[in-house]
Each structure stands twice: as structure tokens, then as C-alpha cells.
mmCIF file of C-alpha atoms in Angstrom:
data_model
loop_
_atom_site.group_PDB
_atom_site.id
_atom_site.type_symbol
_atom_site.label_atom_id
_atom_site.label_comp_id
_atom_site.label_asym_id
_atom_site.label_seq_id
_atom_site.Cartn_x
_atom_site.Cartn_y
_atom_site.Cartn_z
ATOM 1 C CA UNK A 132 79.288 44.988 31.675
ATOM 2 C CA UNK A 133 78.219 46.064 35.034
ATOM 3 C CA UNK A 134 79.614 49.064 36.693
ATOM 4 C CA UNK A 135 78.623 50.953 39.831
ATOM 5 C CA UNK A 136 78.900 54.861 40.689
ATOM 6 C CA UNK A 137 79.537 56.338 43.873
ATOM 7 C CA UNK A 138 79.068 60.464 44.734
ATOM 8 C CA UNK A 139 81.119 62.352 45.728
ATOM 9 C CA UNK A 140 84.348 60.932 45.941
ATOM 10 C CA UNK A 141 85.399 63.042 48.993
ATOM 11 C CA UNK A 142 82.993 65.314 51.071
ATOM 12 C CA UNK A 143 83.722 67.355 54.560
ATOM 13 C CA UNK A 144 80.753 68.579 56.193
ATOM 14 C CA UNK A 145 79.852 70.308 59.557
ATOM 15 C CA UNK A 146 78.284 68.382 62.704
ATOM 16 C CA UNK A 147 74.942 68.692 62.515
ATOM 17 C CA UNK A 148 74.718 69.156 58.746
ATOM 18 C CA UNK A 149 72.619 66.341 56.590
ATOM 19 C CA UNK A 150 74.237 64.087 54.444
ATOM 20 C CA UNK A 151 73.097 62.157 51.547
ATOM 21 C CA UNK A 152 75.324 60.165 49.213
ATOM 22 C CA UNK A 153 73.971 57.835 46.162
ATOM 23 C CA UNK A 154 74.854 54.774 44.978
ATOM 24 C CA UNK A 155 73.946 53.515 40.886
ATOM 25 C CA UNK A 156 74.417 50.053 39.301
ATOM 26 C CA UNK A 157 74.522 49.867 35.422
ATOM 27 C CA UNK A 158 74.274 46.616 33.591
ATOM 28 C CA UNK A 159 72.258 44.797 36.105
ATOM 29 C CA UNK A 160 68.754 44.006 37.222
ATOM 30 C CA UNK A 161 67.041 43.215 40.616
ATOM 31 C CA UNK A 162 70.253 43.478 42.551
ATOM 32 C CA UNK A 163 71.262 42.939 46.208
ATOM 33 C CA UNK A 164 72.974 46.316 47.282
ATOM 34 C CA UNK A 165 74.812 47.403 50.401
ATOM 35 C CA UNK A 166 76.354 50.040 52.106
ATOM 36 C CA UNK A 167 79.434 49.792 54.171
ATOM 37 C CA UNK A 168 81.521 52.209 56.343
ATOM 38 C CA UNK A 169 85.587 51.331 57.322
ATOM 39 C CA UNK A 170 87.354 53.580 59.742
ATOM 40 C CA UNK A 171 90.585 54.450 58.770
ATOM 41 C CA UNK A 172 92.565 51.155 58.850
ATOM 42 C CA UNK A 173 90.088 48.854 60.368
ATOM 43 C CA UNK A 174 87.375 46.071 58.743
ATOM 44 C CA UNK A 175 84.276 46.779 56.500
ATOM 45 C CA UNK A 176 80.947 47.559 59.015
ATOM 46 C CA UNK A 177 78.004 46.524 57.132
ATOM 47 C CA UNK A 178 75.566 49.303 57.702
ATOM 48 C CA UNK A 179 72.165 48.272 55.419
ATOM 49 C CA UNK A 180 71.399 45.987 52.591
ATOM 50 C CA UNK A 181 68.534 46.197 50.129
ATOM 51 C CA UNK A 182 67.328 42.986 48.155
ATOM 52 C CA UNK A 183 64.564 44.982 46.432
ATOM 53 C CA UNK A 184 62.970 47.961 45.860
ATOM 54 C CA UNK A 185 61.963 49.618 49.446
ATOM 55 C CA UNK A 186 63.450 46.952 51.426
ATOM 56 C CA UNK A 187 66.117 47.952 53.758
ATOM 57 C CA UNK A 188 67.614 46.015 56.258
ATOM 58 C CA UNK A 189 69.581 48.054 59.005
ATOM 59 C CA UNK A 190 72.653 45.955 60.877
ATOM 60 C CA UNK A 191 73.654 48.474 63.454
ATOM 61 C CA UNK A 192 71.711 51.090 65.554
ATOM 62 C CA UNK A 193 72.691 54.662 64.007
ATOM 63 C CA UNK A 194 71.999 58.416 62.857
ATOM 64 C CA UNK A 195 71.868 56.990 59.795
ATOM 65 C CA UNK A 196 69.290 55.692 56.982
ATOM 66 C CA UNK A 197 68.998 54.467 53.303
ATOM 67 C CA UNK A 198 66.321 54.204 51.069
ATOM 68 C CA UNK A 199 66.247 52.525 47.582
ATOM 69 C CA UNK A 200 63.834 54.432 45.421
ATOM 70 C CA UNK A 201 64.858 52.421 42.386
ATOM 71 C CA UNK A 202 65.861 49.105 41.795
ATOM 72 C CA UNK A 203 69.770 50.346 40.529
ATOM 73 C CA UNK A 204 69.876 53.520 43.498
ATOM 74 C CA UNK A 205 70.615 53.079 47.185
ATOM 75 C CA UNK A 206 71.029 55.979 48.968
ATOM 76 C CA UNK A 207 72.380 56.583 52.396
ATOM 77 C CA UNK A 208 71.374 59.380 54.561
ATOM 78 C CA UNK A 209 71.697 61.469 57.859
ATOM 79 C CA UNK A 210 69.784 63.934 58.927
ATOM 80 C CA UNK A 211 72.138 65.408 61.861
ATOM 81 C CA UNK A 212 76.159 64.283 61.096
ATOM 82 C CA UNK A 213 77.901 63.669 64.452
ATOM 83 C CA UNK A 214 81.798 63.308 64.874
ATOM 84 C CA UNK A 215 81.879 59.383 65.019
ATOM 85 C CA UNK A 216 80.073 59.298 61.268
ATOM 86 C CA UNK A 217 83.805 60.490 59.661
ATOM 87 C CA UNK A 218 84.880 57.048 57.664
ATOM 88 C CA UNK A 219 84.598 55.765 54.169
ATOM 89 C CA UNK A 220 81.428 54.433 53.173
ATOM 90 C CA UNK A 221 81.135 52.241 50.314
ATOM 91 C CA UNK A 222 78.301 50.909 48.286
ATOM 92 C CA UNK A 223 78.452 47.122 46.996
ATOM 93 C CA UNK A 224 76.085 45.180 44.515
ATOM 94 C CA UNK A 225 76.140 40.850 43.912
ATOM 95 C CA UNK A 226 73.268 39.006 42.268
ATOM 96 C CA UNK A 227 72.664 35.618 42.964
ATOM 97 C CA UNK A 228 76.150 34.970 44.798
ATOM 98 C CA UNK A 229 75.985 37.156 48.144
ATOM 99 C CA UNK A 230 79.542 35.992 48.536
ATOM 100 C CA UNK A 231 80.638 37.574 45.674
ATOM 101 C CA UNK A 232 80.349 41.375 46.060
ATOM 102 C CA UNK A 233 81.261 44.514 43.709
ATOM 103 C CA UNK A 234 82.206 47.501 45.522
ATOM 104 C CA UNK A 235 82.389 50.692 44.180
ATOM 105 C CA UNK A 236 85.271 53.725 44.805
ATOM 106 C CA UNK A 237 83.586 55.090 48.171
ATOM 107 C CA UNK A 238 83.306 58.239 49.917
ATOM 108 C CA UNK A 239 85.272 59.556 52.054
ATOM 109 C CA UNK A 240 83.778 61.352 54.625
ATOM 110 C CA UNK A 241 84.991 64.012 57.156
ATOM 111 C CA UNK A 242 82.942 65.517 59.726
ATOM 112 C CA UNK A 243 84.404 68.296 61.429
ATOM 113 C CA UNK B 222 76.578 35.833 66.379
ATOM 114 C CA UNK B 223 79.648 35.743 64.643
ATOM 115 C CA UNK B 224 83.502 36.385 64.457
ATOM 116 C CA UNK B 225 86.623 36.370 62.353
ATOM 117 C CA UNK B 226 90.116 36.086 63.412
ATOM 118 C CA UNK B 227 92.914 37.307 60.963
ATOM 119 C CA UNK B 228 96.250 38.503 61.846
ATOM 120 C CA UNK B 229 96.165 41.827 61.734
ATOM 121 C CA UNK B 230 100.093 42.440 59.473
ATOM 122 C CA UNK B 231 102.361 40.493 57.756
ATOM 123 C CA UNK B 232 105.291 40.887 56.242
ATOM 124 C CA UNK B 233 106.978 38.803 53.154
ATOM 125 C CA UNK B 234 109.942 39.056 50.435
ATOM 126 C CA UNK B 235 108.705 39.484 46.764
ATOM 127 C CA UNK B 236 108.841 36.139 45.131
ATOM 128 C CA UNK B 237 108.081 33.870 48.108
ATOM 129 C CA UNK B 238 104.904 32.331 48.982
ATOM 130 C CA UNK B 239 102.724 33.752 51.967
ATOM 131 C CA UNK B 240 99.508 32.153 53.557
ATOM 132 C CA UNK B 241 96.629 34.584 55.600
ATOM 133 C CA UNK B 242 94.773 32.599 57.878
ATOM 134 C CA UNK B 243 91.144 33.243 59.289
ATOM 135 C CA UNK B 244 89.397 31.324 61.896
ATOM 136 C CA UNK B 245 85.530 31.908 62.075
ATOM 137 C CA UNK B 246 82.791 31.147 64.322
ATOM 138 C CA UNK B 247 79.354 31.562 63.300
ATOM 139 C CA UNK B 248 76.186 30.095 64.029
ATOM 140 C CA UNK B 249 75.423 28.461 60.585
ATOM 141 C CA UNK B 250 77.717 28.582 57.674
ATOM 142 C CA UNK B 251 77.358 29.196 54.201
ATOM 143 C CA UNK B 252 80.902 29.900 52.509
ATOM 144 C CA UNK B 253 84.421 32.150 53.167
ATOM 145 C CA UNK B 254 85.185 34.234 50.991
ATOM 146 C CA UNK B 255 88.496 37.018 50.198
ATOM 147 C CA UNK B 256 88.895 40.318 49.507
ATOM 148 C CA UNK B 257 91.829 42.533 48.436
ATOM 149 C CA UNK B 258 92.032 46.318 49.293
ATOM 150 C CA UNK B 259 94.865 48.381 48.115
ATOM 151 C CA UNK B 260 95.423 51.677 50.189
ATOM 152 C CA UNK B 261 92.208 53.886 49.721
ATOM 153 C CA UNK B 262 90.557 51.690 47.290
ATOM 154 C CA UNK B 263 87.815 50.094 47.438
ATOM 155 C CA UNK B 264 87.762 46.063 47.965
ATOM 156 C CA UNK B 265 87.531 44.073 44.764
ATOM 157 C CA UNK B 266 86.774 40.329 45.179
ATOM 158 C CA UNK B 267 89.441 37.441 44.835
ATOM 159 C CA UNK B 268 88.052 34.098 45.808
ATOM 160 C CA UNK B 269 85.003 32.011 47.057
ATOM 161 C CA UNK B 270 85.095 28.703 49.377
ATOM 162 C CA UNK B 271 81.716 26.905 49.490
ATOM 163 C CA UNK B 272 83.000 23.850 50.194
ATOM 164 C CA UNK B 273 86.144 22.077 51.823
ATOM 165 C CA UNK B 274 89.485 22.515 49.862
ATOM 166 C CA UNK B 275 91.998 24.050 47.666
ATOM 167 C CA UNK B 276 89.972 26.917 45.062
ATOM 168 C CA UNK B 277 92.966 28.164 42.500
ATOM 169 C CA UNK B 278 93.316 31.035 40.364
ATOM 170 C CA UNK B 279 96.312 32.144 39.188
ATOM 171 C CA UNK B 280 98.810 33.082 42.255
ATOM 172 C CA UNK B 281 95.917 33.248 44.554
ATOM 173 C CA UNK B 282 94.633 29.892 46.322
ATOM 174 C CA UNK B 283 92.214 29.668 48.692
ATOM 175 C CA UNK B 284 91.131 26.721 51.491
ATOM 176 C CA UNK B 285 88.337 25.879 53.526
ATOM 177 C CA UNK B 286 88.410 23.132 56.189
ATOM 178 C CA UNK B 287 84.617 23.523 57.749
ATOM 179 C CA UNK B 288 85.560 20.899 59.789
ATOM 180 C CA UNK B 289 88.263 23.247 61.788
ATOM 181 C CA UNK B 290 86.089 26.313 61.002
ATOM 182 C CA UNK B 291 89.112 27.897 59.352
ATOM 183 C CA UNK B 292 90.557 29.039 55.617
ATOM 184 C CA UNK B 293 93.483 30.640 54.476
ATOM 185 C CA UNK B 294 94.434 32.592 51.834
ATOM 186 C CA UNK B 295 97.214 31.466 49.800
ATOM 187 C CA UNK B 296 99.308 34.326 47.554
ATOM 188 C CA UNK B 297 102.033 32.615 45.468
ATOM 189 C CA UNK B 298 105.480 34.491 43.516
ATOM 190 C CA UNK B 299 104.770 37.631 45.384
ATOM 191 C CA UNK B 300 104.488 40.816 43.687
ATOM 192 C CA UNK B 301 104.790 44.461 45.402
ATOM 193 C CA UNK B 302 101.905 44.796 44.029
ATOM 194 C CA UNK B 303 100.638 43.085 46.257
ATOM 195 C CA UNK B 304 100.996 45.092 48.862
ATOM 196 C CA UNK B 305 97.377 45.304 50.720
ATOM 197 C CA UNK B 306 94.943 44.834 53.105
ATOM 198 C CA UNK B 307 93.075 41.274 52.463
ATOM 199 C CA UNK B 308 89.842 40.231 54.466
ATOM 200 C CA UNK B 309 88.129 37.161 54.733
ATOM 201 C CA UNK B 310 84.146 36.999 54.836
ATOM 202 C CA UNK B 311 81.646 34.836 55.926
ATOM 203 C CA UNK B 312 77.711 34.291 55.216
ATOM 204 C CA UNK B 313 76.042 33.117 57.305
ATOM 205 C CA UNK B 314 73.138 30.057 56.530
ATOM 206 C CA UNK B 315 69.728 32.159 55.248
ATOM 207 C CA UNK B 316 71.663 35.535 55.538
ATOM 208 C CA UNK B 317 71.644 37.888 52.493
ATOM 209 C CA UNK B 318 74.729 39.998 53.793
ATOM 210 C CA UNK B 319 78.772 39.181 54.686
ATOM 211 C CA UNK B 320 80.645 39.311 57.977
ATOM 212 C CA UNK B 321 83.883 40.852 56.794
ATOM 213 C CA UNK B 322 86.983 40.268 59.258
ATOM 214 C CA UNK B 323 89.139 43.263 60.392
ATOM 215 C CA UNK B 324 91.716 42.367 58.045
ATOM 216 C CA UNK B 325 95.504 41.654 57.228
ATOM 217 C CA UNK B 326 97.478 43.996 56.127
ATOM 218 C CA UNK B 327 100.554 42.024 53.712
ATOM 219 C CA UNK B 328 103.615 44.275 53.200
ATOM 220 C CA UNK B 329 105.973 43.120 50.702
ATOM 221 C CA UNK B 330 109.344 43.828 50.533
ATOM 222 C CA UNK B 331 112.449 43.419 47.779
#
């Protein structure tokens, strides 16, 4: 069965500090992945998706960038953390249905 | 672009029947679909509409009219656990990603 792994589950960090969280998917090949931020009680922003290896496509202008090194890793990073970054991020895999989307448990970030 | 409309609360007695609507507008179309989120969780998937009408699984029913450019959600025998935040999503036609709505948060009470 497929699974997918989100680090760390919670993390505060300083403005102006880097940030890099990682994404895995077991039990899978070739997958579509994403990466997703929600503000406390509000919608899902889609923030990048990768359909391969290298290929990143950014939705919104931001701080922020992902890469996808392997076909299973996605990883989404800053290199200067300003106030407005603070949310929960989430990474999400489908394959062949892009409707149909596995999310895993998220990060929740602070930025003081 | 593209938007979704979803009431943004609701409120419902355990054991009765509540419906979620969303109104979309996109330019090009490719399917609606639902997700539950329970209070800091993460979204797990509930149902898909490709085409027009009535998708079932267990207490959970789902329409599409593409006609109207509108679905609803349809939770049946309500459960407190079923207390959450449900979002509808589109894709759009050629797009590899979702449009997730800002969501409805369902209370349910005894």
C-alpha cells in the first residue's frame, strides 16, 4: 500500500532563517506530487506541483521553492522565512486521477 | 481563472441529512471533487464527479449538474464524527493540479 511521510510534524523558526521540509511516497512510481499551504481556518493554496523528476510548476509568486531530486521526494524550501510564511503546508501525491489526491499529516509552521 | 463558492458553516442534528453546496466557474472543466478535513488533519479524499449525477458511497453522495456549474455534497444519518471542514475541488480541462474551495465547516450537534 502506498503511504506518504511528511517532516517535521511541527517546526517554529526565526524570520529570516531557511526552511526546508521533505515530502516521501512509498508504494508508488512516477507520481504527481504537490505541496499546499492553509492558513489557519481558511482553503488549501496550491503552492507547486511536480509530474516528474525536476519538473516543478510554481502557482503563486513567493519566497519559496521546491525541488524533486527523486521521483518519491519533493521538497519545499525558503531561503529567508518572512512572517506571512506561518501556515500548514502539506504534501499530496495521485497517479493517473489528479482528482483524487493523498495528502499526508503536514507541517505546521510558525515563524516568529 | 477560476472560483468556488461554498458556504463557509453549517450546522445540523446527528441523524439528519445535510447537503454542502459549491458553485464553480472555471474556464474549462474536467470534474468536482470532495474533501473532508477534521480539525488539524490533513484532508483525505471522499468523492469524485466526472460526469452529471448522483456518485454514492455509503452516507456520502455526491452531484454534479455541469449544466448549472454546481455540485453538492450529500452526508446522510449524521455522525459527530462528522464534525469537519469539507471542500470541493475542481480541475480544470489540460490542468495537472486542483482548485480547492475555501471550505465548509459542518458542526454537528446531539
Amino acid at each position: 500500500s502506498q503511504t506518504i511521510h511528511q517532516w517535521p510534524a511541527t517546526l517554529v523558526q526565526p524570520v529570516g532563517s531557511p526552511l526546508s521540509l521533505e515530502c516521501t511516497v512509498e508504494g508508488t512510481s512516477n507520481p504527481n506530487l504537490y505541496w499546499y499551504r492553509q492558513a489557519a481556518g481558511r482553503g488549501l493554496q496550491l503552492l507547486f506541483y511536480s509530474v516528474g523528476i525536476g519538473q516543478i510548476s510554481s502557482e503563486v509568486p513567493q519566497n519559496l521553492s521546491a525541488s524533486r531530486p527523486q521521483d518519491r521526494q519533493f521538497i519545499l524550501s525558503s531561503k529567508k522565512l518572512l512572517l506571512s510564511d506561518s501556515g500548514f503546508y502539506l504534501c499530496a501525491w495521485s497517479v493517473g486521477e489528479v482528482n483524487t489526491q493523498y495528502f499526508g499529516p503536514g507541517t505546521r509552521l510558525t515563524v516568529l | 481563472g477560476q472560483s468556488l463558492e461554498q458556504p463557509s458553516e453549517v450546522t445540523a442534528v446527528e441523524g439528519a441529512i445535510v447537503q454542502i453546496n459549491c458553485t464553480y466557474q472555471t474556464s474549462g472543466f474536467y470534474g468536482l471533487s470532495w474533501y473532508q478535513q477534521h480539525d488539524g488533519g490533513a484532508p483525505t479524499f471522499l468523492s469524485y464527479n466526472g460526469l452529471d449525477g448522483l456518485e454514492e458511497t455509503g452516507r456520502f453522495s455526491s452531484f454534479l449538474s455541469r449544466s448549472d456549474s454546481y455540485g453538492y455534497l450529500l452526508l446522510q444519518e449524521l455522525q459527530m464524527k462528522d464534525s469537519a471542514s469539507y471542500f470541493c475541488a475542481v480541475r480544470q480541462t489540460g490542468a495537472n493540479n486542483l482548485f480547492f474551495g475555501t471550505g465548509t465547516r459542518l458542526t454537528v450537534i446531539p
